[in-house]
């Protein structure tokens, strides 16, 4: 696998379920991101991890819990979600250096449906 | 925080025509402005970006211009082709090692043969 991969690609869950989304980057990057993409809304940044440390949390509800065990893996743990949380969840990575290389590479996304 | 407005929301052109998409941003500290293309069912992919120390950048049929004073930047696509049809997103960020991108709502570009 190359680039940024995400599993599962599709997920249907009930409001009382607990599930996790997984992201893996094979690019040697050290910053990873979670975005939410809903219909007719802009891509919303949820979390940023820089060198495994969480540096940004854009007022995301606690029912979304990120985890970054190393620079290559990023998880999003989901519990007691609401129907309005149904969306495409995109992971991205970038190489954060002092030279400020800023390009983000996106994964294919997980299409989440909450019933 | 940063706020990015993008216009138009949809744009239909004939093959061979030019297309222009415009974005404005609010935070004068933003210094990095990428454009992403997202085809239906696919991931967003960077097509061009510009930093605040540059006024214009060109890559074949695609160009981006930046006016820091007015806080707006634009994407220009010349000689459009049907494969240019996609949703285009602009974004703005203050790069601090990593980048926290604020995206516009997107423009759906339709290029008719």
mmCIF file of C-alpha atoms in Angstrom:
data_model
loop_
_atom_site.group_PDB
_atom_site.id
_atom_site.type_symbol
_atom_site.label_atom_id
_atom_site.label_comp_id
_atom_site.label_asym_id
_atom_site.label_seq_id
_atom_site.Cartn_x
_atom_site.Cartn_y
_atom_site.Cartn_z
ATOM 1 C CA UNK A 1 0.000 0.000 0.000
ATOM 2 C CA UNK A 2 1.183 3.485 -0.760
ATOM 3 C CA UNK A 3 0.026 6.918 0.317
ATOM 4 C CA UNK A 4 -2.680 7.229 2.939
ATOM 5 C CA UNK A 5 -5.064 4.344 3.593
ATOM 6 C CA UNK A 6 -8.235 4.230 5.660
ATOM 7 C CA UNK A 7 -10.350 1.366 6.976
ATOM 8 C CA UNK A 8 -13.154 0.606 6.869
ATOM 9 C CA UNK A 9 -14.296 2.380 3.709
ATOM 10 C CA UNK A 10 -17.948 2.173 4.753
ATOM 11 C CA UNK A 11 -19.456 1.872 8.222
ATOM 12 C CA UNK A 12 -23.028 1.727 9.431
ATOM 13 C CA UNK A 13 -23.522 1.946 13.173
ATOM 14 C CA UNK A 14 -26.302 2.450 15.662
ATOM 15 C CA UNK A 15 -26.278 5.309 18.123
ATOM 16 C CA UNK A 16 -25.310 3.025 21.007
ATOM 17 C CA UNK A 17 -22.437 1.293 19.207
ATOM 18 C CA UNK A 18 -18.718 1.826 19.652
ATOM 19 C CA UNK A 19 -16.507 1.646 16.583
ATOM 20 C CA UNK A 20 -13.107 2.877 15.462
ATOM 21 C CA UNK A 21 -11.791 4.324 12.206
ATOM 22 C CA UNK A 22 -8.207 3.611 11.241
ATOM 23 C CA UNK A 23 -5.783 5.628 9.147
ATOM 24 C CA UNK A 24 -2.279 4.668 8.102
ATOM 25 C CA UNK A 25 0.218 6.732 6.125
ATOM 26 C CA UNK A 26 3.125 5.211 4.229
ATOM 27 C CA UNK A 27 4.784 8.521 3.324
ATOM 28 C CA UNK A 28 7.093 9.036 6.283
ATOM 29 C CA UNK A 29 5.109 12.081 7.394
ATOM 30 C CA UNK A 30 4.943 13.323 10.976
ATOM 31 C CA UNK A 31 1.665 15.242 11.069
ATOM 32 C CA UNK A 32 -1.755 13.624 10.736
ATOM 33 C CA UNK A 33 -5.253 15.079 10.566
ATOM 34 C CA UNK A 34 -8.909 14.087 10.825
ATOM 35 C CA UNK A 35 -11.499 15.955 8.737
ATOM 36 C CA UNK A 36 -15.275 15.655 8.494
ATOM 37 C CA UNK A 37 -16.910 16.177 5.095
ATOM 38 C CA UNK A 38 -20.689 16.633 5.119
ATOM 39 C CA UNK A 39 -22.934 17.415 2.186
ATOM 40 C CA UNK A 40 -23.094 21.141 1.355
ATOM 41 C CA UNK A 41 -20.581 22.054 4.067
ATOM 42 C CA UNK A 42 -16.864 22.734 3.828
ATOM 43 C CA UNK A 43 -14.297 20.208 4.931
ATOM 44 C CA UNK A 44 -14.041 20.651 8.699
ATOM 45 C CA UNK A 45 -10.776 20.064 10.503
ATOM 46 C CA UNK A 46 -11.365 17.967 13.626
ATOM 47 C CA UNK A 47 -7.977 17.043 15.065
ATOM 48 C CA UNK A 48 -4.289 17.551 14.312
ATOM 49 C CA UNK A 49 -1.417 15.438 15.575
ATOM 50 C CA UNK A 50 2.131 16.696 15.158
ATOM 51 C CA UNK A 51 4.853 14.196 16.064
ATOM 52 C CA UNK A 52 2.191 12.079 17.853
ATOM 53 C CA UNK A 53 1.099 15.003 20.036
ATOM 54 C CA UNK A 54 -2.385 16.462 19.652
ATOM 55 C CA UNK A 55 -1.970 20.107 18.739
ATOM 56 C CA UNK A 56 -5.468 21.057 17.573
ATOM 57 C CA UNK A 57 -8.958 20.102 18.654
ATOM 58 C CA UNK A 58 -11.568 22.135 16.842
ATOM 59 C CA UNK A 59 -14.264 21.991 19.531
ATOM 60 C CA UNK A 60 -15.124 18.432 18.585
ATOM 61 C CA UNK A 61 -17.690 16.656 20.815
ATOM 62 C CA UNK A 62 -16.244 14.122 23.224
ATOM 63 C CA UNK A 63 -18.101 11.286 21.458
ATOM 64 C CA UNK A 64 -15.191 11.493 18.980
ATOM 65 C CA UNK A 65 -11.915 10.403 20.566
ATOM 66 C CA UNK A 66 -8.675 10.412 18.546
ATOM 67 C CA UNK A 67 -5.613 8.298 19.189
ATOM 68 C CA UNK A 68 -2.181 8.523 17.586
ATOM 69 C CA UNK A 69 0.089 5.701 18.812
ATOM 70 C CA UNK A 70 2.881 6.583 16.353
ATOM 71 C CA UNK A 71 3.547 8.889 13.421
ATOM 72 C CA UNK A 72 2.148 6.388 10.906
ATOM 73 C CA UNK A 73 -1.183 5.506 12.518
ATOM 74 C CA UNK A 74 -4.194 7.528 13.542
ATOM 75 C CA UNK A 75 -7.479 6.290 14.981
ATOM 76 C CA UNK A 76 -10.844 7.904 15.567
ATOM 77 C CA UNK A 77 -12.867 6.142 18.260
ATOM 78 C CA UNK A 78 -16.606 6.660 17.999
ATOM 79 C CA UNK A 79 -19.246 6.142 20.685
ATOM 80 C CA UNK A 80 -22.879 7.186 21.191
ATOM 81 C CA UNK A 81 -22.951 9.069 17.899
ATOM 82 C CA UNK A 82 -25.899 11.040 16.562
ATOM 83 C CA UNK A 83 -27.488 10.793 13.091
ATOM 84 C CA UNK A 84 -26.022 14.221 12.221
ATOM 85 C CA UNK A 85 -22.559 12.676 12.597
ATOM 86 C CA UNK A 86 -23.149 10.754 9.368
ATOM 87 C CA UNK A 87 -20.512 12.015 6.936
ATOM 88 C CA UNK A 88 -17.323 11.159 5.090
ATOM 89 C CA UNK A 89 -14.383 11.127 7.498
ATOM 90 C CA UNK A 90 -11.090 11.898 5.831
ATOM 91 C CA UNK A 91 -7.629 11.372 7.194
ATOM 92 C CA UNK A 92 -4.650 13.331 5.880
ATOM 93 C CA UNK A 93 -0.938 13.565 6.545
ATOM 94 C CA UNK A 94 1.836 16.052 5.881
ATOM 95 C CA UNK A 95 5.526 16.486 6.509
ATOM 96 C CA UNK A 96 5.846 19.184 9.155
ATOM 97 C CA UNK A 97 9.332 20.650 8.914
ATOM 98 C CA UNK A 98 10.927 23.964 9.758
ATOM 99 C CA UNK A 99 10.814 24.686 6.025
ATOM 100 C CA UNK A 100 7.040 24.604 6.385
ATOM 101 C CA UNK A 101 6.179 22.042 3.741
ATOM 102 C CA UNK A 102 2.430 22.203 3.988
ATOM 103 C CA UNK A 103 0.904 19.874 1.378
ATOM 104 C CA UNK A 104 -1.591 17.474 2.907
ATOM 105 C CA UNK A 105 -2.205 14.065 1.380
ATOM 106 C CA UNK A 106 -5.675 12.667 1.901
ATOM 107 C CA UNK A 107 -6.878 9.120 2.364
ATOM 108 C CA UNK A 108 -9.956 7.775 0.523
ATOM 109 C CA UNK A 109 -12.207 8.362 3.522
ATOM 110 C CA UNK A 110 -14.654 6.324 5.580
ATOM 111 C CA UNK A 111 -18.325 6.838 4.720
ATOM 112 C CA UNK A 112 -20.094 6.710 8.099
ATOM 113 C CA UNK A 113 -23.832 6.293 8.491
ATOM 114 C CA UNK A 114 -25.361 6.532 11.967
ATOM 115 C CA UNK A 115 -28.808 4.963 12.262
ATOM 116 C CA UNK B 1 -10.372 31.957 13.651
ATOM 117 C CA UNK B 2 -10.007 31.894 9.900
ATOM 118 C CA UNK B 3 -13.053 32.107 7.631
ATOM 119 C CA UNK B 4 -12.898 31.276 3.916
ATOM 120 C CA UNK B 5 -15.620 32.200 1.439
ATOM 121 C CA UNK B 6 -15.665 30.614 -2.022
ATOM 122 C CA UNK B 7 -17.617 31.578 -5.153
ATOM 123 C CA UNK B 8 -19.338 30.447 -7.256
ATOM 124 C CA UNK B 9 -20.809 27.258 -5.816
ATOM 125 C CA UNK B 10 -21.343 25.853 -9.314
ATOM 126 C CA UNK B 11 -19.732 26.796 -12.615
ATOM 127 C CA UNK B 12 -20.635 25.423 -16.028
ATOM 128 C CA UNK B 13 -18.383 26.073 -19.023
ATOM 129 C CA UNK B 14 -17.879 24.756 -22.524
ATOM 130 C CA UNK B 15 -14.789 22.745 -23.326
ATOM 131 C CA UNK B 16 -11.972 25.110 -24.243
ATOM 132 C CA UNK B 17 -13.314 28.000 -22.195
ATOM 133 C CA UNK B 18 -11.579 29.418 -19.124
ATOM 134 C CA UNK B 19 -12.877 28.981 -15.585
ATOM 135 C CA UNK B 20 -12.223 31.246 -12.605
ATOM 136 C CA UNK B 21 -13.000 30.433 -8.970
ATOM 137 C CA UNK B 22 -12.579 33.065 -6.276
ATOM 138 C CA UNK B 23 -11.941 32.858 -2.536
ATOM 139 C CA UNK B 24 -11.605 35.380 0.243
ATOM 140 C CA UNK B 25 -10.085 34.844 3.677
ATOM 141 C CA UNK B 26 -10.291 36.753 6.934
ATOM 142 C CA UNK B 27 -7.075 36.111 8.894
ATOM 143 C CA UNK B 28 -4.213 38.304 7.705
ATOM 144 C CA UNK B 29 -1.785 35.874 9.388
ATOM 145 C CA UNK B 30 -2.637 33.117 6.885
ATOM 146 C CA UNK B 31 0.328 32.490 4.624
ATOM 147 C CA UNK B 32 -0.489 29.344 2.667
ATOM 148 C CA UNK B 33 -3.298 28.921 0.127
ATOM 149 C CA UNK B 34 -3.782 25.521 -1.543
ATOM 150 C CA UNK B 35 -6.381 24.409 -4.050
ATOM 151 C CA UNK B 36 -7.702 20.860 -3.999
ATOM 152 C CA UNK B 37 -9.625 18.964 -6.668
ATOM 153 C CA UNK B 38 -12.079 16.249 -5.625
ATOM 154 C CA UNK B 39 -13.602 14.025 -8.274
ATOM 155 C CA UNK B 40 -16.815 12.197 -7.465
ATOM 156 C CA UNK B 41 -16.195 9.434 -4.930
ATOM 157 C CA UNK B 42 -12.473 10.189 -4.706
ATOM 158 C CA UNK B 43 -10.168 11.861 -2.239
ATOM 159 C CA UNK B 44 -9.201 15.551 -2.448
ATOM 160 C CA UNK B 45 -5.905 16.062 -4.277
ATOM 161 C CA UNK B 46 -3.714 19.149 -4.277
ATOM 162 C CA UNK B 47 -3.506 20.775 -7.706
ATOM 163 C CA UNK B 48 -1.650 23.984 -6.917
ATOM 164 C CA UNK B 49 -0.712 26.101 -3.921
ATOM 165 C CA UNK B 50 0.699 29.547 -3.274
ATOM 166 C CA UNK B 51 2.434 31.195 -0.350
ATOM 167 C CA UNK B 52 1.939 34.745 0.806
ATOM 168 C CA UNK B 53 5.323 35.923 -0.465
ATOM 169 C CA UNK B 54 4.249 35.227 -4.067
ATOM 170 C CA UNK B 55 1.554 36.997 -6.098
ATOM 171 C CA UNK B 56 1.040 34.443 -8.837
ATOM 172 C CA UNK B 57 1.927 30.871 -9.649
ATOM 173 C CA UNK B 58 1.310 28.874 -12.814
ATOM 174 C CA UNK B 59 1.422 25.199 -13.676
ATOM 175 C CA UNK B 60 0.485 24.439 -17.298
ATOM 176 C CA UNK B 61 -3.262 25.237 -17.645
ATOM 177 C CA UNK B 62 -3.715 26.122 -13.982
ATOM 178 C CA UNK B 63 -2.768 29.389 -12.287
ATOM 179 C CA UNK B 64 -3.426 30.920 -8.897
ATOM 180 C CA UNK B 65 -3.269 34.612 -8.010
ATOM 181 C CA UNK B 66 -3.102 36.114 -4.544
ATOM 182 C CA UNK B 67 -3.939 39.643 -3.393
ATOM 183 C CA UNK B 68 -2.823 39.900 0.242
ATOM 184 C CA UNK B 69 -4.093 43.430 0.671
ATOM 185 C CA UNK B 70 -7.609 42.487 -0.359
ATOM 186 C CA UNK B 71 -7.311 39.028 1.203
ATOM 187 C CA UNK B 72 -8.465 37.166 -1.851
ATOM 188 C CA UNK B 73 -7.044 34.507 -4.139
ATOM 189 C CA UNK B 74 -8.296 32.941 -7.340
ATOM 190 C CA UNK B 75 -7.893 29.774 -9.374
ATOM 191 C CA UNK B 76 -7.732 30.094 -13.142
ATOM 192 C CA UNK B 77 -8.107 27.110 -15.454
ATOM 193 C CA UNK B 78 -7.551 27.727 -19.151
ATOM 194 C CA UNK B 79 -8.554 25.518 -22.097
ATOM 195 C CA UNK B 80 -10.860 23.475 -19.895
ATOM 196 C CA UNK B 81 -11.393 19.792 -20.663
ATOM 197 C CA UNK B 82 -14.194 17.422 -19.578
ATOM 198 C CA UNK B 83 -11.762 15.715 -17.174
ATOM 199 C CA UNK B 84 -11.484 19.024 -15.299
ATOM 200 C CA UNK B 85 -15.060 18.434 -14.093
ATOM 201 C CA UNK B 86 -14.882 18.045 -10.299
ATOM 202 C CA UNK B 87 -15.386 19.939 -7.059
ATOM 203 C CA UNK B 88 -12.613 22.441 -6.338
ATOM 204 C CA UNK B 89 -11.839 23.588 -2.798
ATOM 205 C CA UNK B 90 -9.745 26.541 -1.760
ATOM 206 C CA UNK B 91 -8.171 26.690 1.676
ATOM 207 C CA UNK B 92 -6.161 29.050 3.844
ATOM 208 C CA UNK B 93 -3.728 28.319 6.635
ATOM 209 C CA UNK B 94 -1.040 29.733 8.825
ATOM 210 C CA UNK B 95 1.729 27.230 8.426
ATOM 211 C CA UNK B 96 3.532 26.498 11.664
ATOM 212 C CA UNK B 97 5.343 23.312 10.747
ATOM 213 C CA UNK B 98 2.025 21.578 10.252
ATOM 214 C CA UNK B 99 -0.891 23.404 8.606
ATOM 215 C CA UNK B 100 -4.434 23.822 9.925
ATOM 216 C CA UNK B 101 -6.415 24.290 6.742
ATOM 217 C CA UNK B 102 -9.719 26.157 6.705
ATOM 218 C CA UNK B 103 -11.604 25.203 3.553
ATOM 219 C CA UNK B 104 -14.139 27.010 1.414
ATOM 220 C CA UNK B 105 -17.423 25.285 0.627
ATOM 221 C CA UNK B 106 -16.295 24.153 -2.784
ATOM 222 C CA UNK B 107 -17.136 24.890 -6.418
ATOM 223 C CA UNK B 108 -18.600 22.220 -8.656
ATOM 224 C CA UNK B 109 -17.085 22.755 -12.116
ATOM 225 C CA UNK B 110 -18.882 21.139 -15.050
ATOM 226 C CA UNK B 111 -17.107 21.178 -18.414
ATOM 227 C CA UNK B 112 -19.355 20.245 -21.309
ATOM 228 C CA UNK B 113 -17.842 18.747 -24.484
#
